[in-house]
Short mmCIF file of C-alpha atoms in Angstrom, two decimals:
data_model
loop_
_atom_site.label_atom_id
_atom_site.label_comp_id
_atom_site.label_asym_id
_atom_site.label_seq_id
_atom_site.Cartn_x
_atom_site.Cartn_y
_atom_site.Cartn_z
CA UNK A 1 -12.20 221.38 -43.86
CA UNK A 2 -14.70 222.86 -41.32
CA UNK A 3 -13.67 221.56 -37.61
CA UNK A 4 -15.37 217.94 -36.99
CA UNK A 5 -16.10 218.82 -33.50
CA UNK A 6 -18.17 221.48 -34.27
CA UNK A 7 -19.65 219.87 -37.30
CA UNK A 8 -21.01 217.47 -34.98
CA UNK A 9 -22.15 219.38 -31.74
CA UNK A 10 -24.24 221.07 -34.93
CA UNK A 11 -25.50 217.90 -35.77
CA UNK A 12 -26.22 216.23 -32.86
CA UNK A 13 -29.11 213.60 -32.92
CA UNK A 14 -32.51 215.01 -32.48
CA UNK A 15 -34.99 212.84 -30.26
CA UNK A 16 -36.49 212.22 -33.42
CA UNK A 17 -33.69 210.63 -34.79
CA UNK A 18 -33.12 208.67 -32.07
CA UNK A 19 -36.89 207.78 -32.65
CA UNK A 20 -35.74 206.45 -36.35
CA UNK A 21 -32.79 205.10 -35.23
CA UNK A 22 -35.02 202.92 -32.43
CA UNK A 23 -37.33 202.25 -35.66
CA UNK A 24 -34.63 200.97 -37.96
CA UNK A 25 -33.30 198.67 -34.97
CA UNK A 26 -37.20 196.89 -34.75
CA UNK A 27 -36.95 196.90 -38.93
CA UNK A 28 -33.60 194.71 -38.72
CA UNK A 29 -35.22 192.81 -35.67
CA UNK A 30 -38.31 191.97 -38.15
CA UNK A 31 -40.62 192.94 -35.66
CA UNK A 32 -43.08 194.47 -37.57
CA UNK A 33 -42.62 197.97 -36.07
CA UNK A 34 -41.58 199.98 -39.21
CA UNK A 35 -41.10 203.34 -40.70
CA UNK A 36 -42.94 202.60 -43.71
CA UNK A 37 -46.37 200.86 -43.69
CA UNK A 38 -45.45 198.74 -46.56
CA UNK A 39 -42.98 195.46 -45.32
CA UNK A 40 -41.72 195.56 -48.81
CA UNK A 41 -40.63 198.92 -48.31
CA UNK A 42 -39.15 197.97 -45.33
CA UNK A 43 -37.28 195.23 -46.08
CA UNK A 44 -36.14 197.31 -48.97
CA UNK A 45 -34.70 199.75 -46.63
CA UNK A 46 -32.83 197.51 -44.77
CA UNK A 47 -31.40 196.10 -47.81
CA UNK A 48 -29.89 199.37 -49.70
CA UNK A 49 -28.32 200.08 -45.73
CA UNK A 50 -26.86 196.89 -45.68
CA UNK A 51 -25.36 197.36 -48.91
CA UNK A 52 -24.04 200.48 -48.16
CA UNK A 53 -21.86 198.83 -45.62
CA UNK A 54 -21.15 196.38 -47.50
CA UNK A 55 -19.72 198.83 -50.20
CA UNK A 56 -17.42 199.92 -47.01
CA UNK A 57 -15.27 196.29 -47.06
CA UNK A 58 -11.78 196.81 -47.93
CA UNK A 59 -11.05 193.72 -50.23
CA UNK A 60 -8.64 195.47 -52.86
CA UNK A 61 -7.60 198.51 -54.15
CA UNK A 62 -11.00 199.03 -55.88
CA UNK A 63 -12.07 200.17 -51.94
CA UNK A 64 -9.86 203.38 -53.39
CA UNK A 65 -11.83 204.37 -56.56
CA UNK A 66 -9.35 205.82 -58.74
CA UNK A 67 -5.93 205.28 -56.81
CA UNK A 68 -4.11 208.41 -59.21
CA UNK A 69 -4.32 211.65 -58.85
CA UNK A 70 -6.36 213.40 -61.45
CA UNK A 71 -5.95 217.19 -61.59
CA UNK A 72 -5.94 220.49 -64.26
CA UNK A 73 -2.85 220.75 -66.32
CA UNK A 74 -1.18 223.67 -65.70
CA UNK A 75 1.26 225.99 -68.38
CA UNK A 76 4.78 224.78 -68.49
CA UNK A 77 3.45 221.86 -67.59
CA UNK A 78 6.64 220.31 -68.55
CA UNK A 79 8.88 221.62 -66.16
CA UNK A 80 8.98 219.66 -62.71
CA UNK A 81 6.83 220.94 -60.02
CA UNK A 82 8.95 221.74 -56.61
CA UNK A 83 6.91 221.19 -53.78
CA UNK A 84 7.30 223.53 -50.67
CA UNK A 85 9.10 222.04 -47.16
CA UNK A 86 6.11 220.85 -45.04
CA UNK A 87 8.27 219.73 -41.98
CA UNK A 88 6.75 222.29 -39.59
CA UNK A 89 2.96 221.86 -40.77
CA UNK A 90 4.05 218.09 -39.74
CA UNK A 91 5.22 218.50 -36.57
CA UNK A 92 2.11 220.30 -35.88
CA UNK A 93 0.13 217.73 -36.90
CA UNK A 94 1.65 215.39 -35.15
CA UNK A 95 1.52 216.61 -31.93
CA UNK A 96 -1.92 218.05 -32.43
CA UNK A 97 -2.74 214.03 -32.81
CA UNK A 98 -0.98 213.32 -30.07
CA UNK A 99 -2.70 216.07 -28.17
CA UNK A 100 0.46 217.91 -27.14
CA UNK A 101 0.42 221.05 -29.54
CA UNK A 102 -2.68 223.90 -29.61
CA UNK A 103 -1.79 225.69 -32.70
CA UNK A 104 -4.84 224.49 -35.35
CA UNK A 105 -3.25 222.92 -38.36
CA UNK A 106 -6.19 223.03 -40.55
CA UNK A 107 -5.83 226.68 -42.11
CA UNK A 108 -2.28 226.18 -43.76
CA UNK A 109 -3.39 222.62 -44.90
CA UNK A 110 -6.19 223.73 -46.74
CA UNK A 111 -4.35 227.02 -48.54
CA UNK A 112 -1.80 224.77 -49.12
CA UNK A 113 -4.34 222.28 -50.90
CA UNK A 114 -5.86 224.34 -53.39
CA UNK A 115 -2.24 225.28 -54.53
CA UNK A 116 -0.41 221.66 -54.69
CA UNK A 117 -3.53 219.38 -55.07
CA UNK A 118 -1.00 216.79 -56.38
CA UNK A 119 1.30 216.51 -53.53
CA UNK A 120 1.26 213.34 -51.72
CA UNK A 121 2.79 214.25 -48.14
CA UNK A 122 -0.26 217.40 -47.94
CA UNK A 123 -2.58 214.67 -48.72
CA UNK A 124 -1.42 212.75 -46.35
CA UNK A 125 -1.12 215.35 -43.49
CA UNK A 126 -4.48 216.10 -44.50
CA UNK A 127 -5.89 212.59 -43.95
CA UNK A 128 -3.79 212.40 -40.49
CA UNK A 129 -5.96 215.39 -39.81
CA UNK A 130 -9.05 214.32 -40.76
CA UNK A 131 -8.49 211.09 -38.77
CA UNK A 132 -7.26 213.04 -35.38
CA UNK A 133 -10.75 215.15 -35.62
CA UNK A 134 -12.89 212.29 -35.95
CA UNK A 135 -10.86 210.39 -33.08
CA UNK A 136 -11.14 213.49 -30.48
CA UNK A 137 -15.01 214.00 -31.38
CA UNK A 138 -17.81 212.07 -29.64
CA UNK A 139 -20.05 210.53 -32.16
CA UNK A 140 -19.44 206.98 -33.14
CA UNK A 141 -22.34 206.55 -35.68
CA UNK A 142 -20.69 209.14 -37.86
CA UNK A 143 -16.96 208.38 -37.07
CA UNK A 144 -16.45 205.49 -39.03
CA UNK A 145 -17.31 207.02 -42.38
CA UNK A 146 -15.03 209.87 -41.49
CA UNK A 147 -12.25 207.84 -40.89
CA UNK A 148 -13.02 205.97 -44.27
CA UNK A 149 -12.28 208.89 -45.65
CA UNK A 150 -8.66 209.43 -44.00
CA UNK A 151 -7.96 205.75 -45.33
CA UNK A 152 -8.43 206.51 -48.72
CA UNK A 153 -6.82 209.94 -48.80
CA UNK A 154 -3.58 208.76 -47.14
CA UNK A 155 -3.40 205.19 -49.07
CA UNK A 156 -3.95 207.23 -52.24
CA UNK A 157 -1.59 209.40 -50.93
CA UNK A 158 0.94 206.24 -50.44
CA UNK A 159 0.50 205.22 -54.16
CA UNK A 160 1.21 208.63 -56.15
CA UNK A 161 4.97 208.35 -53.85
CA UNK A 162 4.11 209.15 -50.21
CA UNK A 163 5.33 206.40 -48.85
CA UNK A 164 7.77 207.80 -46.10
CA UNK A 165 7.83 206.31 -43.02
CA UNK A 166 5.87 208.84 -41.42
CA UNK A 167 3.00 208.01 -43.99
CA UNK A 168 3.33 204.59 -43.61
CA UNK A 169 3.08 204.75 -39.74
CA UNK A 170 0.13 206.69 -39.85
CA UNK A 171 -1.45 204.80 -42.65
CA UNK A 172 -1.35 201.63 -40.19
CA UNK A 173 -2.94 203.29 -37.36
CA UNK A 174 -6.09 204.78 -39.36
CA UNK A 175 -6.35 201.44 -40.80
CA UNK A 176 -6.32 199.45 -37.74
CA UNK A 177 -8.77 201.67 -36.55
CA UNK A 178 -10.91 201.51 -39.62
CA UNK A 179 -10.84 197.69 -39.51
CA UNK A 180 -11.95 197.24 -35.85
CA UNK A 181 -14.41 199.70 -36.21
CA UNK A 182 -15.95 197.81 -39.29
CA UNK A 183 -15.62 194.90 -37.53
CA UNK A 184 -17.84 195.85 -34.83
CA UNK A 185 -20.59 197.16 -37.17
CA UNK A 186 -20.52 194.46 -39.36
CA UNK A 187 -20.81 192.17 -36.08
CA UNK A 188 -23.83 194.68 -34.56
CA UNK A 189 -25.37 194.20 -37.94
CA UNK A 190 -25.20 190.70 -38.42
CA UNK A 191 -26.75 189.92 -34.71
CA UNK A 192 -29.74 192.69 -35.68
CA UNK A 193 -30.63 190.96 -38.97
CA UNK A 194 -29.85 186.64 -38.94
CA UNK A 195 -33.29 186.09 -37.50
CA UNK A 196 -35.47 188.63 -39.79
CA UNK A 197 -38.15 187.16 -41.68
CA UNK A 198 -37.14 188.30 -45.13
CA UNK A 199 -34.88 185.36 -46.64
CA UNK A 200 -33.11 187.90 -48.63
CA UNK A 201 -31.58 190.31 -45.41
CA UNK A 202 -30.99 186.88 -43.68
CA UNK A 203 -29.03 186.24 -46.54
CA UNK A 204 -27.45 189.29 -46.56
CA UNK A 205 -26.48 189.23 -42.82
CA UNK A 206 -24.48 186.11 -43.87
CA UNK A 207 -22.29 187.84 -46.50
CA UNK A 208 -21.72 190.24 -43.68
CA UNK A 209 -21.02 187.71 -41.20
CA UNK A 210 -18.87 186.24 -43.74
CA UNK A 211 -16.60 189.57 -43.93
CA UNK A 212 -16.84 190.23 -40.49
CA UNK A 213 -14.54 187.50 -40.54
CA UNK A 214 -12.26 187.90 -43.06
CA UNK A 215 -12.03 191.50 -40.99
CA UNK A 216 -10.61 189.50 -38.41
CA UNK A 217 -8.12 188.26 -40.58
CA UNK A 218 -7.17 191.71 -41.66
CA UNK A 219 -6.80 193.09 -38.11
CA UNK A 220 -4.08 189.79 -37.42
CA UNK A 221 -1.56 192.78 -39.30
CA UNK A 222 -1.95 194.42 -35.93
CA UNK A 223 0.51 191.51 -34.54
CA UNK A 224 3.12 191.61 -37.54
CA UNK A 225 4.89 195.33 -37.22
CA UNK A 226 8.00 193.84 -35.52
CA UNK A 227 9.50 194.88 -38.94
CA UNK A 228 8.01 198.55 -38.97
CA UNK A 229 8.61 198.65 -35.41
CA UNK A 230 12.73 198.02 -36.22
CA UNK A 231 12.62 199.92 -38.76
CA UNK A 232 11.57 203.18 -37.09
CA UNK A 233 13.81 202.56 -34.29
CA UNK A 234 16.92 201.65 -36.33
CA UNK A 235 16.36 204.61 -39.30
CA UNK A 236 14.64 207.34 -36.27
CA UNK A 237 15.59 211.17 -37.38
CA UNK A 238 17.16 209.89 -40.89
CA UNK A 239 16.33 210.88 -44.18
CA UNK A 240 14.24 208.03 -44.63
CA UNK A 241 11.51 209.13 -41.55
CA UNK A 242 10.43 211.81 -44.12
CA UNK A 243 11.10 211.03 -47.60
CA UNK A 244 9.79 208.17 -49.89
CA UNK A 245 12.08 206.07 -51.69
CA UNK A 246 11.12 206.13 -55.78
CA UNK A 247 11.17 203.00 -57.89
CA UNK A 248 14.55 204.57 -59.82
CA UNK A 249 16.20 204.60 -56.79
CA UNK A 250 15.54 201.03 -56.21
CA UNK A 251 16.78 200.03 -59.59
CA UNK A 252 19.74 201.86 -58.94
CA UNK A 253 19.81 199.94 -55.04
CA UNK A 254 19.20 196.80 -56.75
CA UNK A 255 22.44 197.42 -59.32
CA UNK A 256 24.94 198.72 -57.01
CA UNK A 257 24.30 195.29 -54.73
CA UNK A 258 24.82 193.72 -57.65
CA UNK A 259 28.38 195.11 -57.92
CA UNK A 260 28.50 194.17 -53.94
CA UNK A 261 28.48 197.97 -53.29
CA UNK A 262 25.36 197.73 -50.67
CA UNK A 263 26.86 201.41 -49.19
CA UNK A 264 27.20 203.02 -52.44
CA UNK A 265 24.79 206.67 -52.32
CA UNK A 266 22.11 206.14 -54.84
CA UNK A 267 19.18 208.59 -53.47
CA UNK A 268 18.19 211.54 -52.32
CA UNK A 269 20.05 212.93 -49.21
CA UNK A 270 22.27 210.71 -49.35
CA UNK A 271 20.27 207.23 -49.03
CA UNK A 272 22.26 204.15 -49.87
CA UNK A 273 21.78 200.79 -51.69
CA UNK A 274 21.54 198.75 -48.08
CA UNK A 275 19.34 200.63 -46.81
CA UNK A 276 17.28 201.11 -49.54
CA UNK A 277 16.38 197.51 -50.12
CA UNK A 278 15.83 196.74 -46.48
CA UNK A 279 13.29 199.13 -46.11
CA UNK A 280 11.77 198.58 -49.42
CA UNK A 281 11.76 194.83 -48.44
CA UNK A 282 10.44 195.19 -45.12
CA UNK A 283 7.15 197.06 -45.64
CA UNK A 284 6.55 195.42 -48.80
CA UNK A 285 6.16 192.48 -46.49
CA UNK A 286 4.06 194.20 -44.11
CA UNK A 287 1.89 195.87 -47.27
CA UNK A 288 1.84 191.99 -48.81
CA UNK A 289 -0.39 191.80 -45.50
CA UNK A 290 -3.10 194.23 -46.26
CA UNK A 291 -5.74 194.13 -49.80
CA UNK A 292 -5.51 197.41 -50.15
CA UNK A 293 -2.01 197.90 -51.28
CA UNK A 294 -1.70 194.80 -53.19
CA UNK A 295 -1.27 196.83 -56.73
CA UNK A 296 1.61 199.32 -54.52
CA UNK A 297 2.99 195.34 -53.71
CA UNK A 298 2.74 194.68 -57.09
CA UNK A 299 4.34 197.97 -58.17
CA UNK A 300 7.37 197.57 -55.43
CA UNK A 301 8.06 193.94 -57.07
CA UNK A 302 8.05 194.71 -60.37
CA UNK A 303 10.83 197.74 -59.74
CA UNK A 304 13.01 195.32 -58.18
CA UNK A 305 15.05 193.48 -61.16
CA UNK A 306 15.84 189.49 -60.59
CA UNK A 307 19.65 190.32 -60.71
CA UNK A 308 20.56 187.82 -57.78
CA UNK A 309 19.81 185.03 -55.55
CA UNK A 310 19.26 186.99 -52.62
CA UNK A 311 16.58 189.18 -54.41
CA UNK A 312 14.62 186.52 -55.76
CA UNK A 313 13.95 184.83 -52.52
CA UNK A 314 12.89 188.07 -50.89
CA UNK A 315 10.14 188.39 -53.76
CA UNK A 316 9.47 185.16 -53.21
CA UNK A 317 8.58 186.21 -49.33
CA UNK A 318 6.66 188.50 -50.19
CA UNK A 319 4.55 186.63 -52.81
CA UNK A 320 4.39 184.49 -50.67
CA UNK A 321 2.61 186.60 -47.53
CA UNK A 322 0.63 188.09 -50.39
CA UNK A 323 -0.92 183.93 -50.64
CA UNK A 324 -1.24 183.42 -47.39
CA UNK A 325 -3.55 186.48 -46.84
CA UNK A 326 -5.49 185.26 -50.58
CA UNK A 327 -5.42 181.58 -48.40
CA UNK A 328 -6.87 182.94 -45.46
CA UNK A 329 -9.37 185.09 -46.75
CA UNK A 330 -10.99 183.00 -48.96
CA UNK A 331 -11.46 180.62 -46.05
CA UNK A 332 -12.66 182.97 -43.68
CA UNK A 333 -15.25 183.96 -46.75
CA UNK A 334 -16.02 179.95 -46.98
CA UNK A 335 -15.09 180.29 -51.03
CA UNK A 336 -13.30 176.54 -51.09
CA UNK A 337 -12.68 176.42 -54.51
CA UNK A 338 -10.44 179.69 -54.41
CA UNK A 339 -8.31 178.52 -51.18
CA UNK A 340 -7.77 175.36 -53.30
CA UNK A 341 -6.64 177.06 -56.07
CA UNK A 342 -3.99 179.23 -54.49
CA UNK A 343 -2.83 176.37 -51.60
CA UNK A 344 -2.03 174.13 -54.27
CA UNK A 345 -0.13 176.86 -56.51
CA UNK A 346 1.29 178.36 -53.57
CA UNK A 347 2.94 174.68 -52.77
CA UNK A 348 4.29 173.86 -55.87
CA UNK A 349 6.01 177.28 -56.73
CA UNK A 350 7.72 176.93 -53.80
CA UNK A 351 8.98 173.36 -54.20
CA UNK A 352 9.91 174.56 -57.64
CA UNK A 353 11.57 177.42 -56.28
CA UNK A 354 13.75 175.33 -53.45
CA UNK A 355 14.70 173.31 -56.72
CA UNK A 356 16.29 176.28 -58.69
CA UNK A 357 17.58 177.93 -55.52
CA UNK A 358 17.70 176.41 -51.96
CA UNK A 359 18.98 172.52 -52.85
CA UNK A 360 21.71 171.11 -50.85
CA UNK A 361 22.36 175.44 -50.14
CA UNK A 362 23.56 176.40 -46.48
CA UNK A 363 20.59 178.17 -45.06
CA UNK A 364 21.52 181.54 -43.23
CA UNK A 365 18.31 183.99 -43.94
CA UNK A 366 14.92 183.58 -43.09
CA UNK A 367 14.20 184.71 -46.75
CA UNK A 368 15.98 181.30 -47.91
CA UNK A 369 14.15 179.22 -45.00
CA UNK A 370 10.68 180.87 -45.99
CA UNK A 371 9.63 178.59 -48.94
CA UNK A 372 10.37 175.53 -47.72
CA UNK A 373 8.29 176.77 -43.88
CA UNK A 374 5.10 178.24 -46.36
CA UNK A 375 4.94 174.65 -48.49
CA UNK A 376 4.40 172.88 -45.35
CA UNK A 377 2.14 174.88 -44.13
CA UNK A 378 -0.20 175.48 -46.88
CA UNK A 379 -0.36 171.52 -47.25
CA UNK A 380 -0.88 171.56 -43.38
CA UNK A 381 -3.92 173.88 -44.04
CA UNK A 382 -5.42 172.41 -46.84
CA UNK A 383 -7.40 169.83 -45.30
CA UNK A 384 -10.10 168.43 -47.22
CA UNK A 385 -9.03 170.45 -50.28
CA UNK A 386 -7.45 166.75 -52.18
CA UNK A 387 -8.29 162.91 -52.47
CA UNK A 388 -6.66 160.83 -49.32
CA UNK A 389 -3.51 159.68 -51.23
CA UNK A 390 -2.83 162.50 -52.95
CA UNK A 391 -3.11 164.18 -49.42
CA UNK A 392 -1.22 161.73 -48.15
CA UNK A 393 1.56 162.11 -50.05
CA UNK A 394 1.67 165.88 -49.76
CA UNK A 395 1.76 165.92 -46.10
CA UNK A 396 4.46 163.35 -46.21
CA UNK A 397 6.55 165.36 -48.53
CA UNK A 398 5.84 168.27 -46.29
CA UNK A 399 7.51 166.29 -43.29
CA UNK A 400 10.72 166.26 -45.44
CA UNK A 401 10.64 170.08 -46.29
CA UNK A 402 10.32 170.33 -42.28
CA UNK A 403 13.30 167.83 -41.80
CA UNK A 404 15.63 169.95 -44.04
CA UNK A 405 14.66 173.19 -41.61
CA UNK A 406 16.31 170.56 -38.69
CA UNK A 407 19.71 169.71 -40.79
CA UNK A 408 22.63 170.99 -40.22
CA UNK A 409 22.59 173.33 -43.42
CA UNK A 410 20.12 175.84 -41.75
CA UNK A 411 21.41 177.91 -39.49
CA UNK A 412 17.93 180.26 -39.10
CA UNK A 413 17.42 180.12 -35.19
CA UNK A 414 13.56 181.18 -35.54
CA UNK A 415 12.74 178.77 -38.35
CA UNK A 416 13.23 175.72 -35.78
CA UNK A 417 10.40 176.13 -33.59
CA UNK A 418 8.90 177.17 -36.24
CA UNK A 419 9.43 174.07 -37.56
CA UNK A 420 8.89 171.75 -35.01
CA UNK A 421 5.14 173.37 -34.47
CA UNK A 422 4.46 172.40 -37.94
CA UNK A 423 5.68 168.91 -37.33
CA UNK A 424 3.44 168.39 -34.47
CA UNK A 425 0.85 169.72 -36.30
CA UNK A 426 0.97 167.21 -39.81
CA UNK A 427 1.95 163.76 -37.09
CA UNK A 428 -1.68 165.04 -35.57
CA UNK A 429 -3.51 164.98 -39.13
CA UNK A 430 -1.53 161.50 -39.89
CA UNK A 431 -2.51 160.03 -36.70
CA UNK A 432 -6.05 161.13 -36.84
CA UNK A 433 -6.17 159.86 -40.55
CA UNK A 434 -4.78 156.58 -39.62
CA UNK A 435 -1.44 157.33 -42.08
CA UNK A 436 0.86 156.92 -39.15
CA UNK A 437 2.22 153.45 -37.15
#
């Protein structure tokens, strides 16, 4: 990959660019002033950019294309590839993001390339890469399709088994970047095109306004790595920093807890059961957060066998994140009927599950607290979304999920304020509604 600094000084905007660019701005503005003498022309122009960007929103994994690897077979095909120790080319890259190391990674990443094609952590050095160029060089109109192209490359990267917690820290900060810099288009856009006289842009510029905010929504993951951020400090310099953990050594986690052997080794170098499922637990919350990943979520919870109690309710957590981001997004995109639809299955599978699992149970993890805090809130949310009485009685049976959280049987210090927040909030919709003495 030529450098992206010089790639750019080479291609450095022209005054007549910045003419067209000054052109494009009066097209959005519907001015009149165009680049094409025809206004259908124009107005077509506009159009095919805006859906360009549009094309850019990271709703699902379909943002990816085609998430697998796809490369020649090779003879002996059949006997497993080893891939060669990279820990050197990382530590260059990672200072050379950081800005602390000269040596130019770029040469052994690309001879390394053409020879393991299929080999996640290259890919994803080779993304980190990608992004640190297009962060050090100058040019924001051309940065934010760059760094669209790290995303993909290191999330693909994360699905074909790079999912070390190097990756995974990375992974977050290109797409936090990625997001607020989409955001900030999307926003630029919107204000450029609401007013223009073609009906069909204006309509466009409300689609985009409409995922400018779910963006919002999306960047909120930049307040929920408490659980990444623990993790790296607890498991710093292990095994785990560096190497993914594979579904078959989850199954084999998953058993030996089972057998209450949580230390038991069950993975490479020495990883145990414990620690296996923590981690595996704790960014599969964090990835339950982000579109995305949600077939890797999907992936992670179908490798993890129902062979306990305390299992269960931790996929349940998880599902359950992965319905409050559906819940939220489909609001932010005003589609009413869709938040409907998953508020009102999100609150009966969890009363259902608090029937099989959590009644009259001494509460100790936050996993066990979770679905009785997420069934009160999605009723708190939902608003609108039923007839009065049935409303009604949902927000009264959510006071009573909230009373359990104040019993004696929960001993979950978070979930109280927690709690009493959500309280607050459903005596305020009463009250307002005229439901409450």
């Amino acid at each position: 990959m030529a450098k992206l600094d010089s790639f750019f000084k080479k291609n450095k905007p022209s005054a007549s660019e910045d003419k067209l660019k000054k052109l494009q701005n009066n097209l959005r503005k519907g001015s009149g002033i165009g680049i094409f003498e025809d206004k259908e022309k124009n107005v077509q122009f506009i159009k095919d950019e805006m859906q360009e960007m549009i094309k850019m929103f990271p709703d699902s994994p379909k943002f990816l294309g085609r998430a697998e690897y796809t490369i020649k077979k090779r003879p002996l095909s059949f006997i497993s590839r080893r891939y060669p120790d990279i820990s050197d080319l990382r530590e260059i890259v990672n200072r050379f993001g950081n800005k602390g190391e000269i040596k130019d990674p770029r040469t052994q990443i690309r001879k390394l390339l053409k020879k393991y094609p299929a080999y996640p952590d290259l890919r994803a050095l080779n993304a980190i890469q990608i992004f640190n160029d297009a962060s050090q060089s100058g040019l924001d109109a051309k940065k934010i399709k760059v760094i669209q192209g790290s995303l993909r490359e290191i999330t693909r990267a994360m699905y074909n088994g790079g999912t070390s917690l190097f990756n995974i820290n990375w992974f977050i900060k290109i797409y936090v970047r990625y997001i607020d810099a989409l955001r900030d288009k999307y926003l630029h856009e919107y204000n450029a095109c609401k007013n223009h006289f073609s009906k069909g842009i204006r309509s466009m510029a409300e689609d985009i306004h409409r995922k400018h905010l779910q963006l919002t929504v999306m960047a909120s993951v930049k307040s929920k790595l408490s659980g990444l951020t623990l993790l790296n400090a607890k498991l710093k310099g292990s095994i785990y920093t560096v190497t993914s953990i594979s579904n078959e050594e989850v199954k084999k986690a998953c058993l030996a807890i089972k057998s209450e052997d949580g230390s038991r080794k069950v993975g490479e170098g020495g990883k145990t059961a414990n620690n296996i499922i923590y981690i595996i637990m704790t960014i599969n919350l964090l990835f339950a957060r982000i579109p995305i990943l949600d077939n890797l979520v999907k992936s992670y919870q179908r490798s993890i066998p129902d062979i306990s109690r305390d299992i269960i309710l931790q996929k349940v957590m998880v599902n359950n994140m992965r319905r409050v981001r559906d819940f939220q997004l489909s609001m932010a995109g005003g589609d009413l009927n869709e938040s409907h639809d998953v508020a009102n299955k999100m609150y009966l599978d969890n009363l259902d599950i608090i029937k099989q699992h959590l009644d009259h149970a001494i509460l100790t993890k936050q996993y066990e607290v979770d679905p009785f805090l997420k069934a009160a809130w999605v009723i708190k949310e939902s608003t609108g979304f039923f007839k009065e009485d049935e409303y009604k009685r949902r927000l009264e049976s959510a006071l009573k999920l909230i009373e359990v959280i104040f019993s004696k049987r929960v001993q979950v210090k978070s979930a109280h304020d927690l709690a009493k927040n959500l309280q607050d909030e459903i005596h305020y919709i009463m009250i307002e509604n005229g439901w409450m003495k």
